[in-house]
Amino acid sequence: DGGITQSPKYLFRKEGQNVTLSCEQNLNHDAMYWYRQDPGQGLRLIYYSQIVNDFQKGDIAEGYSVSREKKESFPLTVTSAQKNPTAFYLCASSLPGQLNTEAFFGQGTRLTVV
Amino acid sequence: QQQVKQSPQSLIVQKGGISIINCAYENTAFDYFPWYQQFPGKGPALLIAIRPDVSEKKEGRFTISFNKSAKQFSLHIMDSQPGDSATYFCAASLSGYSTLTFGKGTMLLVSP
């Protein structure tokens, strides 16, 4: 089965801790994305990567970091600099440069600060 | 600056009725307009999409209407069913540059 796997599904973070959210895809997609979802705010882009070893900041990158060492993997680290990290985090992938730029989403990770 | 404005925020429709969700965009260079459906605790999934060379696209009970001059597009759900209860997001992007800009979402409840 092809798809995007996010783990863990639920994550709890203490104040001042860094946490890393995993995202793996076996769709052979070049582009991968991280979105943050808050109630009533829609999906806001954190980071995206269109090719291995390259990534760009999205609209709300402050307090987050990413890496793209492999085509299949795009982990997101929520650092202690992110002051309000409690949210639902969604990873997505797509084939850029095609007429059909459908983005496929994972099932999300819900992060809560305790 | 919000580039895609979506309304209403929430919508209650009776079973069998028509659900209508509207979106307006600002960037005239956008040329791909998808709608995503999201159930609670799940990731969004593509429902239907349109490009500006057509004014309407229908897939089953779901129709997108597109008005290029007004920079607006809308989702119509005919014969709405309780199973359609979900949050719907409109989005827009540029071909070849695939970052999607999303609206804030509409929570649809179809009452039995």
PDB file of C-alpha atoms in Angstrom:
ATOM      1  CA  ASP A   1       0.000   0.000   0.000  1.00  0.00           C
ATOM      2  CA  GLY A   2       1.407   3.369  -1.021  1.00  0.00           C
ATOM      3  CA  GLY A   3       0.952   6.272   1.298  1.00  0.00           C
ATOM      4  CA  ILE A   4       2.282   8.613   3.922  1.00  0.00           C
ATOM      5  CA  THR A   5       2.957   7.455   7.450  1.00  0.00           C
ATOM      6  CA  GLN A   6       3.180   9.908  10.309  1.00  0.00           C
ATOM      7  CA  SER A   7       4.279   8.910  13.784  1.00  0.00           C
ATOM      8  CA  PRO A   8       3.477   9.098  16.562  1.00  0.00           C
ATOM      9  CA  LYS A   9      -0.250   9.797  16.364  1.00  0.00           C
ATOM     10  CA  TYR A  10      -0.185  11.580  19.731  1.00  0.00           C
ATOM     11  CA  LEU A  11       2.797  13.320  21.286  1.00  0.00           C
ATOM     12  CA  PHE A  12       3.195  15.157  24.549  1.00  0.00           C
ATOM     13  CA  ARG A  13       5.951  17.681  25.129  1.00  0.00           C
ATOM     14  CA  LYS A  14       7.148  19.350  28.265  1.00  0.00           C
ATOM     15  CA  GLU A  15       7.981  23.023  28.257  1.00  0.00           C
ATOM     16  CA  GLY A  16      11.488  23.620  26.908  1.00  0.00           C
ATOM     17  CA  GLN A  17      11.827  20.279  25.127  1.00  0.00           C
ATOM     18  CA  ASN A  18      12.499  19.638  21.474  1.00  0.00           C
ATOM     19  CA  VAL A  19      10.421  16.925  19.829  1.00  0.00           C
ATOM     20  CA  THR A  20      10.654  15.332  16.404  1.00  0.00           C
ATOM     21  CA  LEU A  21       7.682  14.245  14.305  1.00  0.00           C
ATOM     22  CA  SER A  22       8.277  11.522  11.761  1.00  0.00           C
ATOM     23  CA  CYS A  23       6.954  11.487   8.178  1.00  0.00           C
ATOM     24  CA  GLU A  24       7.702   8.707   5.690  1.00  0.00           C
ATOM     25  CA  GLN A  25       6.266   8.222   2.197  1.00  0.00           C
ATOM     26  CA  ASN A  26       6.526   5.378  -0.300  1.00  0.00           C
ATOM     27  CA  LEU A  27       4.792   7.172  -3.166  1.00  0.00           C
ATOM     28  CA  ASN A  28       8.098   8.127  -4.807  1.00  0.00           C
ATOM     29  CA  HIS A  29       7.061  11.778  -4.599  1.00  0.00           C
ATOM     30  CA  ASP A  30       9.706  14.447  -4.912  1.00  0.00           C
ATOM     31  CA  ALA A  31       7.969  17.143  -2.860  1.00  0.00           C
ATOM     32  CA  MET A  32       7.093  16.924   0.813  1.00  0.00           C
ATOM     33  CA  TYR A  33       5.418  19.432   3.116  1.00  0.00           C
ATOM     34  CA  TRP A  34       4.598  20.123   6.740  1.00  0.00           C
ATOM     35  CA  TYR A  35       1.415  21.931   7.680  1.00  0.00           C
ATOM     36  CA  ARG A  36       0.098  23.026  11.030  1.00  0.00           C
ATOM     37  CA  GLN A  37      -3.643  22.943  11.686  1.00  0.00           C
ATOM     38  CA  ASP A  38      -5.326  24.935  14.450  1.00  0.00           C
ATOM     39  CA  PRO A  39      -9.108  25.189  14.951  1.00  0.00           C
ATOM     40  CA  GLY A  40     -10.556  27.797  12.600  1.00  0.00           C
ATOM     41  CA  GLN A  41      -7.151  28.557  11.041  1.00  0.00           C
ATOM     42  CA  GLY A  42      -7.021  26.158   8.143  1.00  0.00           C
ATOM     43  CA  LEU A  43      -3.717  24.589   7.141  1.00  0.00           C
ATOM     44  CA  ARG A  44      -0.636  26.767   7.382  1.00  0.00           C
ATOM     45  CA  LEU A  45       2.610  25.806   5.684  1.00  0.00           C
ATOM     46  CA  ILE A  46       5.631  25.340   7.948  1.00  0.00           C
ATOM     47  CA  TYR A  47       8.331  23.968   5.617  1.00  0.00           C
ATOM     48  CA  TYR A  48       8.497  22.268   2.264  1.00  0.00           C
ATOM     49  CA  SER A  49      11.068  20.396   0.245  1.00  0.00           C
ATOM     50  CA  GLN A  50      11.038  19.798  -3.495  1.00  0.00           C
ATOM     51  CA  ILE A  51      14.215  17.733  -3.630  1.00  0.00           C
ATOM     52  CA  VAL A  52      16.551  15.820  -1.329  1.00  0.00           C
ATOM     53  CA  ASN A  53      18.937  17.994   0.718  1.00  0.00           C
ATOM     54  CA  ASP A  54      16.959  21.134  -0.031  1.00  0.00           C
ATOM     55  CA  PHE A  55      14.028  22.750   1.773  1.00  0.00           C
ATOM     56  CA  GLN A  56      12.346  26.140   2.080  1.00  0.00           C
ATOM     57  CA  LYS A  57      10.543  27.993   4.842  1.00  0.00           C
ATOM     58  CA  GLY A  58       6.813  28.319   4.636  1.00  0.00           C
ATOM     59  CA  ASP A  59       4.594  30.942   6.231  1.00  0.00           C
ATOM     60  CA  ILE A  60       5.176  29.941   9.877  1.00  0.00           C
ATOM     61  CA  ALA A  61       8.675  28.403  10.040  1.00  0.00           C
ATOM     62  CA  GLU A  62       9.827  30.111  13.239  1.00  0.00           C
ATOM     63  CA  GLY A  63      10.485  27.597  16.011  1.00  0.00           C
ATOM     64  CA  TYR A  64      10.617  24.628  13.635  1.00  0.00           C
ATOM     65  CA  SER A  65      13.379  22.813  11.772  1.00  0.00           C
ATOM     66  CA  VAL A  66      13.443  20.059   9.136  1.00  0.00           C
ATOM     67  CA  SER A  67      15.840  17.845   7.246  1.00  0.00           C
ATOM     68  CA  ARG A  68      15.539  15.963   3.950  1.00  0.00           C
ATOM     69  CA  GLU A  69      18.357  13.445   3.795  1.00  0.00           C
ATOM     70  CA  LYS A  70      16.298  10.824   1.980  1.00  0.00           C
ATOM     71  CA  LYS A  71      13.544  11.145  -0.602  1.00  0.00           C
ATOM     72  CA  GLU A  72      11.190   9.081   1.554  1.00  0.00           C
ATOM     73  CA  SER A  73      11.621  10.965   4.820  1.00  0.00           C
ATOM     74  CA  PHE A  74      10.950  14.523   5.990  1.00  0.00           C
ATOM     75  CA  PRO A  75      11.094  14.798   9.810  1.00  0.00           C
ATOM     76  CA  LEU A  76       9.944  17.940  11.586  1.00  0.00           C
ATOM     77  CA  THR A  77      11.506  19.124  14.840  1.00  0.00           C
ATOM     78  CA  VAL A  78       9.473  21.399  17.058  1.00  0.00           C
ATOM     79  CA  THR A  79      12.012  23.331  19.081  1.00  0.00           C
ATOM     80  CA  SER A  80      11.685  25.054  22.432  1.00  0.00           C
ATOM     81  CA  ALA A  81      11.651  28.337  20.494  1.00  0.00           C
ATOM     82  CA  GLN A  82       8.122  27.540  19.286  1.00  0.00           C
ATOM     83  CA  LYS A  83       6.039  29.252  21.941  1.00  0.00           C
ATOM     84  CA  ASN A  84       2.685  27.733  21.108  1.00  0.00           C
ATOM     85  CA  PRO A  85       3.334  24.260  19.699  1.00  0.00           C
ATOM     86  CA  THR A  86       0.058  22.589  20.657  1.00  0.00           C
ATOM     87  CA  ALA A  87      -1.589  21.757  17.311  1.00  0.00           C
ATOM     88  CA  PHE A  88      -2.362  19.066  14.760  1.00  0.00           C
ATOM     89  CA  TYR A  89       0.581  18.555  12.400  1.00  0.00           C
ATOM     90  CA  LEU A  90       0.089  17.219   8.897  1.00  0.00           C
ATOM     91  CA  CYS A  91       2.700  15.928   6.483  1.00  0.00           C
ATOM     92  CA  ALA A  92       1.982  15.779   2.762  1.00  0.00           C
ATOM     93  CA  SER A  93       3.704  14.863  -0.469  1.00  0.00           C
ATOM     94  CA  SER A  94       3.166  15.514  -4.166  1.00  0.00           C
ATOM     95  CA  LEU A  95       4.758  15.294  -7.597  1.00  0.00           C
ATOM     96  CA  PRO A  96       5.769  18.883  -8.357  1.00  0.00           C
ATOM     97  CA  GLY A  97       5.767  20.267 -11.847  1.00  0.00           C
ATOM     98  CA  GLN A  98       2.880  18.090 -13.006  1.00  0.00           C
ATOM     99  CA  LEU A  99      -0.508  19.319 -14.230  1.00  0.00           C
ATOM    100  CA  ASN A 100      -2.120  17.413 -11.399  1.00  0.00           C
ATOM    101  CA  THR A 101      -0.511  18.770  -8.277  1.00  0.00           C
ATOM    102  CA  GLU A 102      -2.582  16.731  -5.843  1.00  0.00           C
ATOM    103  CA  ALA A 103      -1.140  16.648  -2.364  1.00  0.00           C
ATOM    104  CA  PHE A 104      -1.491  13.415  -0.395  1.00  0.00           C
ATOM    105  CA  PHE A 105      -1.706  13.784   3.362  1.00  0.00           C
ATOM    106  CA  GLY A 106      -0.745  11.586   6.262  1.00  0.00           C
ATOM    107  CA  GLN A 107      -3.054  10.953   9.212  1.00  0.00           C
ATOM    108  CA  GLY A 108      -1.464  13.634  11.344  1.00  0.00           C
ATOM    109  CA  THR A 109       0.281  13.948  14.700  1.00  0.00           C
ATOM    110  CA  ARG A 110      -1.439  15.736  17.548  1.00  0.00           C
ATOM    111  CA  LEU A 111       1.138  17.501  19.697  1.00  0.00           C
ATOM    112  CA  THR A 112       0.227  18.731  23.161  1.00  0.00           C
ATOM    113  CA  VAL A 113       2.390  20.711  25.553  1.00  0.00           C
ATOM    114  CA  VAL A 114       2.022  19.552  29.139  1.00  0.00           C
TER     115      VAL A 114
ATOM    116  CA  GLN B   1      -2.484  38.440   4.097  1.00  0.00           C
ATOM    117  CA  GLN B   2      -5.040  35.767   3.406  1.00  0.00           C
ATOM    118  CA  GLN B   3      -4.940  34.800  -0.249  1.00  0.00           C
ATOM    119  CA  VAL B   4      -7.897  32.394  -0.180  1.00  0.00           C
ATOM    120  CA  LYS B   5     -11.017  33.393   1.743  1.00  0.00           C
ATOM    121  CA  GLN B   6     -13.565  30.694   2.532  1.00  0.00           C
ATOM    122  CA  SER B   7     -17.131  30.986   3.782  1.00  0.00           C
ATOM    123  CA  PRO B   8     -19.122  30.073   5.745  1.00  0.00           C
ATOM    124  CA  GLN B   9     -17.103  28.847   8.724  1.00  0.00           C
ATOM    125  CA  SER B  10     -19.796  26.320   9.565  1.00  0.00           C
ATOM    126  CA  LEU B  11     -22.880  25.016   7.833  1.00  0.00           C
ATOM    127  CA  ILE B  12     -25.813  22.850   8.874  1.00  0.00           C
ATOM    128  CA  VAL B  13     -27.851  21.213   6.111  1.00  0.00           C
ATOM    129  CA  GLN B  14     -30.682  18.746   6.264  1.00  0.00           C
ATOM    130  CA  LYS B  15     -30.262  15.343   4.691  1.00  0.00           C
ATOM    131  CA  GLY B  16     -31.078  15.560   1.008  1.00  0.00           C
ATOM    132  CA  GLY B  17     -30.374  19.282   0.819  1.00  0.00           C
ATOM    133  CA  ILE B  18     -27.700  21.180  -1.099  1.00  0.00           C
ATOM    134  CA  SER B  19     -24.538  22.290   0.691  1.00  0.00           C
ATOM    135  CA  ILE B  20     -22.736  25.292  -0.801  1.00  0.00           C
ATOM    136  CA  ILE B  21     -19.295  26.496   0.254  1.00  0.00           C
ATOM    137  CA  ASN B  22     -17.665  29.528  -1.328  1.00  0.00           C
ATOM    138  CA  CYS B  23     -14.074  30.623  -1.817  1.00  0.00           C
ATOM    139  CA  ALA B  24     -12.491  33.765  -3.209  1.00  0.00           C
ATOM    140  CA  TYR B  25      -8.868  34.200  -4.212  1.00  0.00           C
ATOM    141  CA  GLU B  26      -6.640  37.195  -4.828  1.00  0.00           C
ATOM    142  CA  ASN B  27      -3.722  35.934  -6.905  1.00  0.00           C
ATOM    143  CA  THR B  28      -4.793  35.862 -10.562  1.00  0.00           C
ATOM    144  CA  ALA B  29      -1.836  33.600 -11.361  1.00  0.00           C
ATOM    145  CA  PHE B  30      -3.390  30.673  -9.474  1.00  0.00           C
ATOM    146  CA  ASP B  31      -4.384  27.964 -11.929  1.00  0.00           C
ATOM    147  CA  TYR B  32      -5.274  24.939  -9.835  1.00  0.00           C
ATOM    148  CA  PHE B  33      -8.196  24.918  -7.388  1.00  0.00           C
ATOM    149  CA  PRO B  34      -8.773  21.746  -5.336  1.00  0.00           C
ATOM    150  CA  TRP B  35     -11.218  20.968  -2.582  1.00  0.00           C
ATOM    151  CA  TYR B  36     -10.184  18.729   0.291  1.00  0.00           C
ATOM    152  CA  GLN B  37     -12.400  16.808   2.703  1.00  0.00           C
ATOM    153  CA  GLN B  38     -11.249  16.076   6.245  1.00  0.00           C
ATOM    154  CA  PHE B  39     -12.882  13.843   8.834  1.00  0.00           C
ATOM    155  CA  PRO B  40     -12.084  14.345  12.552  1.00  0.00           C
ATOM    156  CA  GLY B  41      -8.647  13.078  13.523  1.00  0.00           C
ATOM    157  CA  LYS B  42      -7.689  12.300   9.911  1.00  0.00           C
ATOM    158  CA  GLY B  43      -5.646  13.968   7.228  1.00  0.00           C
ATOM    159  CA  PRO B  44      -7.394  15.831   4.391  1.00  0.00           C
ATOM    160  CA  ALA B  45      -8.084  13.969   1.154  1.00  0.00           C
ATOM    161  CA  LEU B  46      -8.610  15.415  -2.305  1.00  0.00           C
ATOM    162  CA  LEU B  47     -12.292  15.557  -3.202  1.00  0.00           C
ATOM    163  CA  ILE B  48     -12.403  17.347  -6.543  1.00  0.00           C
ATOM    164  CA  ALA B  49     -10.300  19.919  -8.384  1.00  0.00           C
ATOM    165  CA  ILE B  50     -10.714  22.370 -11.259  1.00  0.00           C
ATOM    166  CA  ARG B  51      -8.535  24.447 -13.560  1.00  0.00           C
ATOM    167  CA  PRO B  52      -9.624  27.884 -14.829  1.00  0.00           C
ATOM    168  CA  ASP B  53     -10.164  26.771 -18.427  1.00  0.00           C
ATOM    169  CA  VAL B  54     -13.552  25.304 -17.435  1.00  0.00           C
ATOM    170  CA  SER B  55     -16.427  26.903 -15.509  1.00  0.00           C
ATOM    171  CA  GLU B  56     -17.804  23.765 -13.908  1.00  0.00           C
ATOM    172  CA  LYS B  57     -16.702  20.264 -12.998  1.00  0.00           C
ATOM    173  CA  LYS B  58     -18.947  17.540 -11.649  1.00  0.00           C
ATOM    174  CA  GLU B  59     -18.038  14.267  -9.969  1.00  0.00           C
ATOM    175  CA  GLY B  60     -21.010  12.394  -8.624  1.00  0.00           C
ATOM    176  CA  ARG B  61     -22.833  14.578  -6.094  1.00  0.00           C
ATOM    177  CA  PHE B  62     -19.947  17.080  -5.928  1.00  0.00           C
ATOM    178  CA  THR B  63     -19.674  20.055  -8.301  1.00  0.00           C
ATOM    179  CA  ILE B  64     -17.169  22.892  -8.494  1.00  0.00           C
ATOM    180  CA  SER B  65     -18.346  26.123 -10.079  1.00  0.00           C
ATOM    181  CA  PHE B  66     -15.610  28.532 -11.152  1.00  0.00           C
ATOM    182  CA  ASN B  67     -15.961  32.241 -11.977  1.00  0.00           C
ATOM    183  CA  LYS B  68     -12.635  33.528 -13.261  1.00  0.00           C
ATOM    184  CA  SER B  69     -13.706  37.176 -13.645  1.00  0.00           C
ATOM    185  CA  ALA B  70     -14.980  37.306 -10.067  1.00  0.00           C
ATOM    186  CA  LYS B  71     -12.036  35.261  -8.769  1.00  0.00           C
ATOM    187  CA  GLN B  72     -14.428  32.936  -6.979  1.00  0.00           C
ATOM    188  CA  PHE B  73     -15.125  29.235  -6.894  1.00  0.00           C
ATOM    189  CA  SER B  74     -17.595  27.160  -4.962  1.00  0.00           C
ATOM    190  CA  LEU B  75     -18.340  23.589  -3.961  1.00  0.00           C
ATOM    191  CA  HIS B  76     -21.882  22.275  -4.260  1.00  0.00           C
ATOM    192  CA  ILE B  77     -22.836  19.003  -2.585  1.00  0.00           C
ATOM    193  CA  MET B  78     -26.130  17.726  -3.939  1.00  0.00           C
ATOM    194  CA  ASP B  79     -28.379  15.370  -1.960  1.00  0.00           C
ATOM    195  CA  SER B  80     -26.208  15.901   1.131  1.00  0.00           C
ATOM    196  CA  GLN B  81     -25.848  12.853   3.387  1.00  0.00           C
ATOM    197  CA  PRO B  82     -24.855  12.483   7.053  1.00  0.00           C
ATOM    198  CA  GLY B  83     -21.665  10.793   5.847  1.00  0.00           C
ATOM    199  CA  ASP B  84     -20.703  14.080   4.169  1.00  0.00           C
ATOM    200  CA  SER B  85     -20.345  15.690   7.610  1.00  0.00           C
ATOM    201  CA  ALA B  86     -16.725  16.811   7.648  1.00  0.00           C
ATOM    202  CA  THR B  87     -14.534  19.871   7.299  1.00  0.00           C
ATOM    203  CA  TYR B  88     -14.003  21.103   3.754  1.00  0.00           C
ATOM    204  CA  PHE B  89     -11.033  23.161   2.617  1.00  0.00           C
ATOM    205  CA  CYS B  90     -10.638  25.014  -0.630  1.00  0.00           C
ATOM    206  CA  ALA B  91      -7.124  25.680  -1.887  1.00  0.00           C
ATOM    207  CA  ALA B  92      -5.253  27.260  -4.766  1.00  0.00           C
ATOM    208  CA  SER B  93      -1.831  26.867  -6.300  1.00  0.00           C
ATOM    209  CA  LEU B  94       0.281  27.419  -9.370  1.00  0.00           C
ATOM    210  CA  SER B  95       1.107  24.582 -11.759  1.00  0.00           C
ATOM    211  CA  GLY B  96       4.758  23.667 -11.531  1.00  0.00           C
ATOM    212  CA  TYR B  97       5.030  25.385  -8.162  1.00  0.00           C
ATOM    213  CA  SER B  98       2.986  23.095  -6.067  1.00  0.00           C
ATOM    214  CA  THR B  99       2.594  24.758  -2.680  1.00  0.00           C
ATOM    215  CA  LEU B 100      -1.095  24.945  -1.847  1.00  0.00           C
ATOM    216  CA  THR B 101      -2.668  27.975  -0.175  1.00  0.00           C
ATOM    217  CA  PHE B 102      -5.652  26.851   1.880  1.00  0.00           C
ATOM    218  CA  GLY B 103      -8.818  28.557   3.017  1.00  0.00           C
ATOM    219  CA  LYS B 104      -9.680  28.358   6.709  1.00  0.00           C
ATOM    220  CA  GLY B 105     -12.175  25.563   6.276  1.00  0.00           C
ATOM    221  CA  THR B 106     -15.918  24.984   6.586  1.00  0.00           C
ATOM    222  CA  MET B 107     -17.331  22.539   9.096  1.00  0.00           C
ATOM    223  CA  LEU B 108     -20.347  20.867   7.495  1.00  0.00           C
ATOM    224  CA  LEU B 109     -22.962  19.014   9.516  1.00  0.00           C
ATOM    225  CA  VAL B 110     -25.669  17.149   7.657  1.00  0.00           C
ATOM    226  CA  SER B 111     -28.551  16.418   9.987  1.00  0.00           C
ATOM    227  CA  PRO B 112     -30.414  13.100   9.513  1.00  0.00           C
TER     228      PRO B 112
END
